[in-house]
Coordinates of C-alpha atoms in Angstrom, one line a residue:
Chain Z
X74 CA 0.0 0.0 0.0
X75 CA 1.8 3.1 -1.0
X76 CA 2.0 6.0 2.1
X77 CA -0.3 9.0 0.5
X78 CA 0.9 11.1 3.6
X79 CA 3.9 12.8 1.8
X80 CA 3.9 15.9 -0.4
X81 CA 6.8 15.9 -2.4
X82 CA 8.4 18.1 -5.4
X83 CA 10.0 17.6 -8.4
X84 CA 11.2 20.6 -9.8
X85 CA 12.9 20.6 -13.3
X86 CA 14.5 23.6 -15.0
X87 CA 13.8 23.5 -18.5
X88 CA 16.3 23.5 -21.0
X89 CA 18.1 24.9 -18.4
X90 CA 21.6 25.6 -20.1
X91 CA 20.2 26.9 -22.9
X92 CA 17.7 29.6 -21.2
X93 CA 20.3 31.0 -19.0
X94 CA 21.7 31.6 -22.1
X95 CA 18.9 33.4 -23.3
X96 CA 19.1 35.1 -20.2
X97 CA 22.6 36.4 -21.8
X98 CA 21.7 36.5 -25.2
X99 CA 18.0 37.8 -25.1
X100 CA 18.7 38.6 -29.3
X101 CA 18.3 34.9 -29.4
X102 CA 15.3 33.7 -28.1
X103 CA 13.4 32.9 -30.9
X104 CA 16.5 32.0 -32.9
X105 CA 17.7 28.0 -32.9
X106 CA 19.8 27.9 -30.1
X107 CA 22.4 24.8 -29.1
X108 CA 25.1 25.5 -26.2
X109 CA 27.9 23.3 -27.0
X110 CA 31.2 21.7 -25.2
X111 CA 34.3 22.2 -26.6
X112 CA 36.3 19.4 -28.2
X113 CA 38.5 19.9 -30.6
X114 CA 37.4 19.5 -34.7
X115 CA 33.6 18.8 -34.0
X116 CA 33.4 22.4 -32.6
X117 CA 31.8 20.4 -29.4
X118 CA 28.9 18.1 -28.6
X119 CA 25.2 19.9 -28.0
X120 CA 25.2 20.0 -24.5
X121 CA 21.6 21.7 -24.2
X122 CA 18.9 23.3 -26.9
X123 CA 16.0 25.9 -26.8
X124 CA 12.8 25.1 -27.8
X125 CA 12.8 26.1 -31.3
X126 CA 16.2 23.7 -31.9
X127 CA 13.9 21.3 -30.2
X128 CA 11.6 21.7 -33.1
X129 CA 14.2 21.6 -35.5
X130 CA 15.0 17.7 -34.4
X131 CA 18.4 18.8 -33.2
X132 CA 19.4 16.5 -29.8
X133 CA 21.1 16.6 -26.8
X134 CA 24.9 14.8 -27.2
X135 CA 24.8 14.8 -31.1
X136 CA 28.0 16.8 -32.7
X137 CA 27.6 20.3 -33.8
X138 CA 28.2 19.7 -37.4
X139 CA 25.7 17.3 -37.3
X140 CA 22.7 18.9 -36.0
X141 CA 23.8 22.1 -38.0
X142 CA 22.8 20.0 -40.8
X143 CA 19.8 19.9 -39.3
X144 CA 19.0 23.0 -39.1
X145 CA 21.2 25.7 -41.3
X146 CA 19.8 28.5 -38.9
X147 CA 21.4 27.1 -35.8
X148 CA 23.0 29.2 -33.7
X149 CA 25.9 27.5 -31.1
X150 CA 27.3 29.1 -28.0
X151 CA 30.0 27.9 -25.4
X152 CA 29.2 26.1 -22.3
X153 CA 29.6 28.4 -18.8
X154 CA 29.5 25.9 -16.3
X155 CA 29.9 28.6 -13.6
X156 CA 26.9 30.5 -14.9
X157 CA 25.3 27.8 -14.7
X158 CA 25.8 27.0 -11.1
X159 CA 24.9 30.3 -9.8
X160 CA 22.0 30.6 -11.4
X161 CA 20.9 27.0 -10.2
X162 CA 21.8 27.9 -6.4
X163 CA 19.5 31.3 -7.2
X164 CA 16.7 29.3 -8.0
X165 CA 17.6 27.2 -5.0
X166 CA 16.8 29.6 -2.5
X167 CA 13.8 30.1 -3.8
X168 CA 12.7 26.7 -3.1
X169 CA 14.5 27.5 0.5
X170 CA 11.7 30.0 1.1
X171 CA 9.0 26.9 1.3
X172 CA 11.1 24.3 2.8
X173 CA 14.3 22.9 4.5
X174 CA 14.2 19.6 2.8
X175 CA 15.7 20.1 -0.7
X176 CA 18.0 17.4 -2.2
X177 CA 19.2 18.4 -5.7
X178 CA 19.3 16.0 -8.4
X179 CA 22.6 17.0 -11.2
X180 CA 22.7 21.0 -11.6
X181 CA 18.8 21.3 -12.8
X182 CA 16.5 18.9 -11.0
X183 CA 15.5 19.3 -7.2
X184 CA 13.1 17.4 -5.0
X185 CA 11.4 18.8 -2.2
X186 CA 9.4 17.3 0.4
X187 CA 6.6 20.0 1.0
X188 CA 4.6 18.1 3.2
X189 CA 4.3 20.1 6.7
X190 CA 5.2 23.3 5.2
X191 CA 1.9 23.1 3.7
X192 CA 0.6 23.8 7.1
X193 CA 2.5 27.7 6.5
X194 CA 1.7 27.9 2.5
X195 CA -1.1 25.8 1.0
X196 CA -1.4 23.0 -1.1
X197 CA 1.3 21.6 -2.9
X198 CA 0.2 22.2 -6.2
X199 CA -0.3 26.0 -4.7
X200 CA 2.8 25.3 -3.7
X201 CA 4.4 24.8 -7.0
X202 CA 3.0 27.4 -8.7
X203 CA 4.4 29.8 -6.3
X204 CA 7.8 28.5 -7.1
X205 CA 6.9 28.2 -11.1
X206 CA 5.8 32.2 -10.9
X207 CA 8.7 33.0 -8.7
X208 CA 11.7 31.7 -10.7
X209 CA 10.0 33.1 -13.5
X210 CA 9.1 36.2 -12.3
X211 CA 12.8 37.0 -10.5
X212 CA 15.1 34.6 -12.3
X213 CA 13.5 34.6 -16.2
X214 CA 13.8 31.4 -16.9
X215 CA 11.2 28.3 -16.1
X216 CA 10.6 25.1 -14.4
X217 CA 8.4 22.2 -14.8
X218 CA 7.0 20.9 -11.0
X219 CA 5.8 17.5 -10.8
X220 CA 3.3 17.2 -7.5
X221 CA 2.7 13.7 -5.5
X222 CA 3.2 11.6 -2.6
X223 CA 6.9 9.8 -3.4
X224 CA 9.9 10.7 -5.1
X225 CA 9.5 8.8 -8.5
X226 CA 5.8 9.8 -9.4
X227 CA 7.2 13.7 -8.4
X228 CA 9.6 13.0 -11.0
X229 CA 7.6 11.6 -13.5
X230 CA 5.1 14.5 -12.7
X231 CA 7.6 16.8 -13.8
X232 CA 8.4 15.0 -16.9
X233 CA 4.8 15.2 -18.3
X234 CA 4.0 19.4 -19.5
X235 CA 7.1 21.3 -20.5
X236 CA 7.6 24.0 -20.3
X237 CA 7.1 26.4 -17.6
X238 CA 4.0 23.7 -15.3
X239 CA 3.1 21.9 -13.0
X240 CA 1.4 18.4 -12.9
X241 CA -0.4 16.5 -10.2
X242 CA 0.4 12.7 -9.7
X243 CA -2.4 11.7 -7.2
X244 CA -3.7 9.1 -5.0
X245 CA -7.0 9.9 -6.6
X246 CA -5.4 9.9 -10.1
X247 CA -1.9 7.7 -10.3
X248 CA -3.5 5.0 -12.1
X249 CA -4.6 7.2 -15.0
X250 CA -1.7 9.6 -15.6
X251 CA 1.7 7.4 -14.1
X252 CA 0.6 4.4 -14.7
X253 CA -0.3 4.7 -18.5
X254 CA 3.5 5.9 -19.1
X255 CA 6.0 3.6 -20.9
X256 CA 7.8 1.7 -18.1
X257 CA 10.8 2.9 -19.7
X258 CA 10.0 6.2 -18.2
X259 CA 10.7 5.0 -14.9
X260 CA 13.9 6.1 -13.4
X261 CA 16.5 3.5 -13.9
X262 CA 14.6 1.8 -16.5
X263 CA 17.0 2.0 -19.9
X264 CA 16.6 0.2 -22.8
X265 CA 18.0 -2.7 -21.7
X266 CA 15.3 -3.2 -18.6
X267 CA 12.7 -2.0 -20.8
X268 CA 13.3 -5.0 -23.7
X269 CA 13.2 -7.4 -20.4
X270 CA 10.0 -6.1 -19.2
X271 CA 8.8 -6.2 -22.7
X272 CA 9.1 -9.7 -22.9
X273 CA 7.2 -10.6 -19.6
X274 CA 4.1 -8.0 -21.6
X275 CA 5.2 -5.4 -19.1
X276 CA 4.6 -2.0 -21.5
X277 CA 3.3 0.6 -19.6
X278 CA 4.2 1.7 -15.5
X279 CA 0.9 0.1 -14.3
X280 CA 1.6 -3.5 -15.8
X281 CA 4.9 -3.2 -14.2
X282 CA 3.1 -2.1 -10.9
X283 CA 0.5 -4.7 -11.3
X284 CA 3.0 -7.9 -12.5
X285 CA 3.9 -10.5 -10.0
X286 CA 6.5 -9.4 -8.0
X287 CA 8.0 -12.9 -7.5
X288 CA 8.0 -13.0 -11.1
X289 CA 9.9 -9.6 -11.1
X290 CA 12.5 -10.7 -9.0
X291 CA 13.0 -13.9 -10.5
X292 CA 14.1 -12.2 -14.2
X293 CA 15.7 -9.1 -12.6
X294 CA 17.0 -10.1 -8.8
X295 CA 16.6 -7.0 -6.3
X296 CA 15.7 -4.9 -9.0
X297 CA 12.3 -6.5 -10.1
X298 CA 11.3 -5.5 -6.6
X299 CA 12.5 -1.8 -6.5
X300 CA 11.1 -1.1 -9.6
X301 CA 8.2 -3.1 -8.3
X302 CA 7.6 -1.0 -5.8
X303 CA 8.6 2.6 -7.8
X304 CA 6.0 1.6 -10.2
X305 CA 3.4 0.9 -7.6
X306 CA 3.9 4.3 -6.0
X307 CA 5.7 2.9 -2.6
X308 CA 8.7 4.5 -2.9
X309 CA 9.5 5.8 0.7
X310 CA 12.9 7.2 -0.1
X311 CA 13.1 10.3 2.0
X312 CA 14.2 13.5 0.4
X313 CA 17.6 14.6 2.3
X314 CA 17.8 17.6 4.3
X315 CA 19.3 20.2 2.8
X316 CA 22.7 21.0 4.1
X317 CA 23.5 17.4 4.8
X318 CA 26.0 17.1 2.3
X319 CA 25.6 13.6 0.7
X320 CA 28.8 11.4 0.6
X321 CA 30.3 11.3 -2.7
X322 CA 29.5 7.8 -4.0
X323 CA 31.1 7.6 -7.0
X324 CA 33.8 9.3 -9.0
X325 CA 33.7 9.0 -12.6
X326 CA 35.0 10.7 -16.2
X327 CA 33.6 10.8 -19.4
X328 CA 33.9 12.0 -22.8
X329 CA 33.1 11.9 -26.3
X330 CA 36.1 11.5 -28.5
X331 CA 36.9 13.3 -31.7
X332 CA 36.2 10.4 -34.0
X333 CA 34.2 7.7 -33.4
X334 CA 36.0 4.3 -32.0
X335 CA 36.2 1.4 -33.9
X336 CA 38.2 -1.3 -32.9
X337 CA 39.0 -2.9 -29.1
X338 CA 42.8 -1.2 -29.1
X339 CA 41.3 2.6 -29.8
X340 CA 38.5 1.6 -26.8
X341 CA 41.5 0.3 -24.0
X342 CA 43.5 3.7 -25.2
X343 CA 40.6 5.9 -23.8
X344 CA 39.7 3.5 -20.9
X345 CA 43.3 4.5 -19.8
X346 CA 43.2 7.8 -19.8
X347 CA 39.8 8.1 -18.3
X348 CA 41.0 5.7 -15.6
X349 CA 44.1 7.8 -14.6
X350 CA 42.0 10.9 -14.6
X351 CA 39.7 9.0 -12.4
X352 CA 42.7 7.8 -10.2
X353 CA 43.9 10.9 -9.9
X354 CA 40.9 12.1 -8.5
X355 CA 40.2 9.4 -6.0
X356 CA 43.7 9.5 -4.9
X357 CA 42.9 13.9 -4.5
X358 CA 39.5 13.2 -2.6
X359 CA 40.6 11.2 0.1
X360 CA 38.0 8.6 -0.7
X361 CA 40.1 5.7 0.2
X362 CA 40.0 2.3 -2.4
X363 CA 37.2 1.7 -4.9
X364 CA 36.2 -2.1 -5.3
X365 CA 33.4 -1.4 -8.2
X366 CA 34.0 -0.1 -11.9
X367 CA 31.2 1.0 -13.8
X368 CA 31.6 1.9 -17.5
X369 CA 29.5 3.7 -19.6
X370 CA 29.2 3.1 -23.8
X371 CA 27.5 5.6 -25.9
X372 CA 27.8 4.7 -29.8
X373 CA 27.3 6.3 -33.1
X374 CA 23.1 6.4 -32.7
X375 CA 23.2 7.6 -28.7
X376 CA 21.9 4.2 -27.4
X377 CA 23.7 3.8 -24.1
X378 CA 24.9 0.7 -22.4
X379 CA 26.1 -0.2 -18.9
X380 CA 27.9 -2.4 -17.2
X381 CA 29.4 -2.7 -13.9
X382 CA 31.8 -5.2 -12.4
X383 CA 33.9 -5.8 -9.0
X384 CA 37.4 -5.2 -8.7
X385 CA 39.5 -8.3 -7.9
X386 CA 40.4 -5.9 -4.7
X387 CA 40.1 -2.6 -3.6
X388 CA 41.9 -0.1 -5.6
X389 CA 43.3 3.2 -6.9
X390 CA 45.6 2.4 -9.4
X391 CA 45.2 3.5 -12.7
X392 CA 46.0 0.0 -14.5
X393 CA 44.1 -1.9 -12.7
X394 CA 40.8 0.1 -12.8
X395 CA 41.9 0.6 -16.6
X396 CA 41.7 -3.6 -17.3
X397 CA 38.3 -4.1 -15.3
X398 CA 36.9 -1.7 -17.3
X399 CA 38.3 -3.4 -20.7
X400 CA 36.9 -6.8 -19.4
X401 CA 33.6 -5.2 -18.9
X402 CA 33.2 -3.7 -22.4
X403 CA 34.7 -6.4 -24.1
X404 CA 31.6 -8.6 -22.4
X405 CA 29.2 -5.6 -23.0
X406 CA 29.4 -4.5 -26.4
X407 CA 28.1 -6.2 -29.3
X408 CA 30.0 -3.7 -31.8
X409 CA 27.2 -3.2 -33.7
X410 CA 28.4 0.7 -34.1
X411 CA 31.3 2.3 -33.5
X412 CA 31.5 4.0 -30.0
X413 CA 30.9 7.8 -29.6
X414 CA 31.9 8.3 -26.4
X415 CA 32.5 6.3 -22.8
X416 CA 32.8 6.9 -19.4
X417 CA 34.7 5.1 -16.5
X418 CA 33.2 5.8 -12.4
X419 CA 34.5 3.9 -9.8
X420 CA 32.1 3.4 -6.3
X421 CA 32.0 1.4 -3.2
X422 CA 35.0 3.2 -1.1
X423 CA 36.6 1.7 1.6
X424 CA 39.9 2.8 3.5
X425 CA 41.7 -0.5 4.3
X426 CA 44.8 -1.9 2.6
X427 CA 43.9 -5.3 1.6
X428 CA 46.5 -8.2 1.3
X429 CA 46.5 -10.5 -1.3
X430 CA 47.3 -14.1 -0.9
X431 CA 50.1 -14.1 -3.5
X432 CA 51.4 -10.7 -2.0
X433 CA 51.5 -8.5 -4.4
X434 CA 52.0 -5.9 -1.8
X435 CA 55.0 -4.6 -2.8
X436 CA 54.3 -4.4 -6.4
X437 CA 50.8 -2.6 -5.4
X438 CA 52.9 -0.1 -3.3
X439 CA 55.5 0.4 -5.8
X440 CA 53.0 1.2 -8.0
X441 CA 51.0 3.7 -5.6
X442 CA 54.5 5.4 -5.0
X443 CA 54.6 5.8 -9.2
X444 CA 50.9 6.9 -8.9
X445 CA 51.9 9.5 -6.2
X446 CA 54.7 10.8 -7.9
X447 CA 52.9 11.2 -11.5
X448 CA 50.4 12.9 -9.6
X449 CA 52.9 15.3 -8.1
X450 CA 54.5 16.0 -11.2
X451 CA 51.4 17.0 -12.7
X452 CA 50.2 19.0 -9.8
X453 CA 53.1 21.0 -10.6
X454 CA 53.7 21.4 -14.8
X455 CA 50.1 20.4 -15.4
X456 CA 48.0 17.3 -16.5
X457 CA 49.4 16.5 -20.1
X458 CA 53.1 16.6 -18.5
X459 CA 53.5 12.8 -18.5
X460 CA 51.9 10.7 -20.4
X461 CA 51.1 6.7 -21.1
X462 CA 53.1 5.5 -23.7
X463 CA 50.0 3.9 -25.5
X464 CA 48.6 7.4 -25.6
X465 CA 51.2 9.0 -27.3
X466 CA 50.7 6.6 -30.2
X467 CA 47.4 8.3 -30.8
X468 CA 48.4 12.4 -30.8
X469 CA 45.2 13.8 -30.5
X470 CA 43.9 11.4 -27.9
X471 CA 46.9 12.6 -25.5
X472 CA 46.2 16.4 -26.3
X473 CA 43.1 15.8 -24.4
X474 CA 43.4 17.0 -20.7
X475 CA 40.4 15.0 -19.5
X476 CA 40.5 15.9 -15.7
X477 CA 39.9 19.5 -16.0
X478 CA 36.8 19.0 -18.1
X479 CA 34.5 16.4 -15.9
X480 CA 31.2 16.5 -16.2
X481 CA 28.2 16.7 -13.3
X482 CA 27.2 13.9 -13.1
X483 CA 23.8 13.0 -10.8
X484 CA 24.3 10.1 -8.5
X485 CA 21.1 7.6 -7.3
X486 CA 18.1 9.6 -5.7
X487 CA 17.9 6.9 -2.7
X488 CA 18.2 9.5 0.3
X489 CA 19.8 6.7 2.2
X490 CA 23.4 7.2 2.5
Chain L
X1208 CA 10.4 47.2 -28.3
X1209 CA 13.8 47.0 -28.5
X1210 CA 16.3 47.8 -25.7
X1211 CA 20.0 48.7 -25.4
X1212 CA 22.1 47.8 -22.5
X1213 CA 24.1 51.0 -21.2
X1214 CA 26.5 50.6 -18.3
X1215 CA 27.0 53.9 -16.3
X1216 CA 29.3 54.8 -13.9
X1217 CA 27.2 54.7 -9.8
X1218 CA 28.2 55.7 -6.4
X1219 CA 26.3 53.9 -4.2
X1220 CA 26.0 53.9 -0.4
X1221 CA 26.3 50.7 2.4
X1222 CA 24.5 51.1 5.2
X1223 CA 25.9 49.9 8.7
X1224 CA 23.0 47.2 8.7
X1225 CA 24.1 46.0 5.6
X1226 CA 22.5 46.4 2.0
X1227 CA 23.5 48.8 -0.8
X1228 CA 21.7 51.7 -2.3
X1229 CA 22.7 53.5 -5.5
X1230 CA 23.0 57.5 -4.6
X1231 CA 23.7 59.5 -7.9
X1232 CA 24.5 58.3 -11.4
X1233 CA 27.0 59.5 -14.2
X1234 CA 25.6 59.6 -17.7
X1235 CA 27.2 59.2 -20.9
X1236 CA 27.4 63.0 -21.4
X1237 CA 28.9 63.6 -18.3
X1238 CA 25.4 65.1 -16.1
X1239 CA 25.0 63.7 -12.8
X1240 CA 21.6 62.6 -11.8
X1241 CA 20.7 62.4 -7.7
X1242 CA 18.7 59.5 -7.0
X1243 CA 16.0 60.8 -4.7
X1244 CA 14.6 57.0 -3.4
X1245 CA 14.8 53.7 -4.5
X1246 CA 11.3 52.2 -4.4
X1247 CA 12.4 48.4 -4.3
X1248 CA 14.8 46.1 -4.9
X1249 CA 14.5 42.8 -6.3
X1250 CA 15.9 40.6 -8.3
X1251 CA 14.4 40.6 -11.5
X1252 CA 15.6 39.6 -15.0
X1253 CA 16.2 42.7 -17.4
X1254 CA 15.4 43.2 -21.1
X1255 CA 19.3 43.3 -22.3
X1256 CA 21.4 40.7 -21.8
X1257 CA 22.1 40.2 -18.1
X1258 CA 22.5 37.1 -15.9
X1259 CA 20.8 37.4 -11.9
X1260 CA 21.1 41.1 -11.7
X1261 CA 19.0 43.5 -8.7
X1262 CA 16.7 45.7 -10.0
X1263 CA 16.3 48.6 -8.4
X1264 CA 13.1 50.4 -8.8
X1265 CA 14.5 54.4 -8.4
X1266 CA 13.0 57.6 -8.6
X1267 CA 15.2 60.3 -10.6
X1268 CA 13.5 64.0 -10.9
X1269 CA 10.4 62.6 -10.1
X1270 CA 10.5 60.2 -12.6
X1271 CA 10.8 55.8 -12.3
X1272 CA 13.8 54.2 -13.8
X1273 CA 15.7 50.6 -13.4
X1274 CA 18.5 50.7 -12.1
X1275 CA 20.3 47.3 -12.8
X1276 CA 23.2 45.9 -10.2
X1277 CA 24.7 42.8 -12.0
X1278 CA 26.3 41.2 -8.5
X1279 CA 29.1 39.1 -10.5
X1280 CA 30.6 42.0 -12.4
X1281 CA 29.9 44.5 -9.9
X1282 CA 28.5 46.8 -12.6
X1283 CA 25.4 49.1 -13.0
X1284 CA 23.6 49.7 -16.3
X1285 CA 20.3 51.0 -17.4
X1286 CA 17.9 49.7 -20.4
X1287 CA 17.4 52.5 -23.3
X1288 CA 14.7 52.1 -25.5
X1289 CA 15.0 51.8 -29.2
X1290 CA 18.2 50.0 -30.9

């Protein structure tokens, strides 16, 4: 029985790079507009678009060149990440004025649990439309608000009228508005899922919600029950205070390279330098030893894969992150296409130095010491300073300096640390 | 209506319980204008381009203007019709 108590918030600035560019280039609002990463030839990646690119068919993570083709008109202007922030903590603290129990979601999305300061300012859906008129009305640029009792209907609340609305997900109303969605519009439900569900005649949210759960559990373990019981509306993740900073739980890097990968050798090349960027940082934050790799495929069409794997043990070296992550794509990808970009995060921290039966202990801490030095060295004359020697085979591919250009990534929604 | 973004030269005064008011302006040709009291301040999003600026609601010989305070370049301009 899902808990109908809760009021909670999904607030989701729309288009959000893009309008606070507008917000800079007001000549430009009814102009075609795609804010773009920079990476070398392809003149960068569409990072965001306006709504009349939107019309124009031109998508978020396709090239520049390509969605100019699109649409001749198109207009492309540089990412500023640190616009971007301020104006998301502005339109934070106007959420702030309605409640103390914000957890953000990436750099645009928020969720707010609204349920006793309804008590001080209405109805959540009043609610929401205070915040929708506010951020318009002081900020200039919109949000979508989803309204209902758990996190995942909020979300897909918010999901439903764009721009600039809100949208009620009710006890009185789930089963016509959620649960006639694609399950695929679930959170955490990508392709992959979806094609399982398909096959047990799971299409929409509500033949998810209403499917056996033992049946569930049985084709997708721990995950037929979550998204069970997301689809069913029992979600009773909490939303985190705000000010409780959340442990990082994951540090990752990705990119998309300047031509499209083709074979298994030009894959393990960028695995490796996206694992020593991601070394680099674990060994800067403190974190300790990671004992999972996830990586991330996008290919030449923007389908996405996944895959994640355990380390033999816990580690921060480079290498050894570097070959999980090559295991795990070469039992992941079908090459099919050609890959357009990847990503490497590692998760699952832990402090302790672990022994191995065949002690490799010195050779682990010989290479740490290596680690530690590169590190140094590059603290000092920079990141491209040293350099693997199966990068500098390919010279554009060791031009890159991945570490200073990561990418906010959002982590799980669970409010449970 | 088109508008053109024209940064002027402010002094402005902090009070000892914080917050900032703008006292006389500078314009283009070099006559100074007394702000005689600033109506409100809010933030607001102008017509010219400008990211998170104050708007300050001022009256100037009797007459309302914007005042815009744009808090990350710590820079005042004003909107002037036509292009």
């Amino acid at each position: 029985m899902p808990d109908f108590s809760r009021c909670i918030l999904h607030s989701d600035l729309n288009n959000f790079y893009a309008s606070v560019e507008m917000l800079r280039h007001p000549e430009l609002k009814e102009v075609p507009l795609a804010v773009c990463g920079s990476f070398e030839d392809r003149h960068g990646v569409v990072l965001a678009k306006n709504m009349p690119a939107k019309a124009a068919g031109i998508k978020t993570g396709e090239p520049f060149f390509q969605a100019k083709k699109k649409c001749k008109d198109l207009v492309s202007v540089p990412a500023d990440f640190p616009a971007y922030v301020r104006v998301s903590e502005a339109v934070r603290e106007i959420y702030a004025r309605y409640t103390d129990r914000i957890e953000p979601f990436g750099i645009d999305e928020c969720w707010l649990d609204v349920t006793g300061s309804r008590n001080l300012f209405g109805s959540g859906v009043g609610i929401a439309n205070d915040i929708r008129e506010a951020v318009k009305r002081e900020i200039g640029v919109t949000v979508s608000v989803g309204v209902s009792f758990n996190k995942i209907f909020a979300k897909l609340g918010s999901d439903m009228k764009k721009p600039d609305a809100v949208t009620e997900i009710s006890e009185e109303n789930y089963r016509q508005t959620a649960w006639k969605l694609p399950a695929s519009d679930l959170l955490y439900v990508g392709k992959a899922t979806a094609r399982k569900l398909s096959v047990l005649g799971i299409a929409t949210i509500g033949d998810l919600a209403q499917k056996d759960e033992a049946v569930l559990v049985r084709e997708l373990g721990k995950w037929g029950k979550l998204l069970h019981d997301y689809a069913a509306g029992e979600d009773r993740s909490p939303v985190a205070l705000a000010g409780t900073g959340r442990e990082v739980k994951s540090v990752g890097n990705s990119l998309t390279c300047y031509r499209d990968l083709t074979t298994d050798d030009d894959v393990h090349l960028l695995l490796l330098l996206l694992s020593d960027s991601v070394a680099a940082r674990l060994l800067e934050s403190g974190l300790g030893r990671a004992s999972t790799v996830k990586i991330s495929v996008t290919d030449s069409e923007l389908d996405r894969y996944g895959k994640q794997g355990k380390l033999p043990r816990p580690t921060r070296n480079a290498k050894e992150i570097a070959d999980c992550a090559m295991q795990l794509f070469q039992a992941l990808y079908p090459w099919q296409r050609p890959v357009r970009a990847l990503g490497v995060a590692v998760s699952d921290f832990s402090e302790k130095k672990q022994l191995t039966l065949f002690g490799d202990a010195e050779e682990e801490e010989k290479e740490e010491r290596l680690d530690a030095a590169v590190q140094k060295m590059r603290e000092k004359y920079g990141n491209r300073v040293l350099q693997r020697a199966t990068v500098l085979g390919d010279k554009r591919l060791a031009e890159m300096d991945i570490k200073g250009a990561h990418i906010i990534h959002p982590e799980g929604h669970r409010g449970d640390a | 209506m088109e508008y053109r973004k024209v940064c002027i030269e402010v002094i402005a005064k902090f009070s000892s319980e914080g917050g900032m008011r703008p006292i006389e302006l500078k314009w283009q040709d070099g006559e100074i204008y007394l702000i005689d009291r600033v109506r409100f301040a809010e933030r607001a999003p102008a017509r010219v381009s400008a990211i998170l600026p104050i708007r300050y609601t001022c009256l100037i010989g009797g007459r309302e203007k914007y005042l815009y305070f744009e808090p990350d370049k710590m820079q005042w301009f004003v909107e002037v019709a036509g292009a």
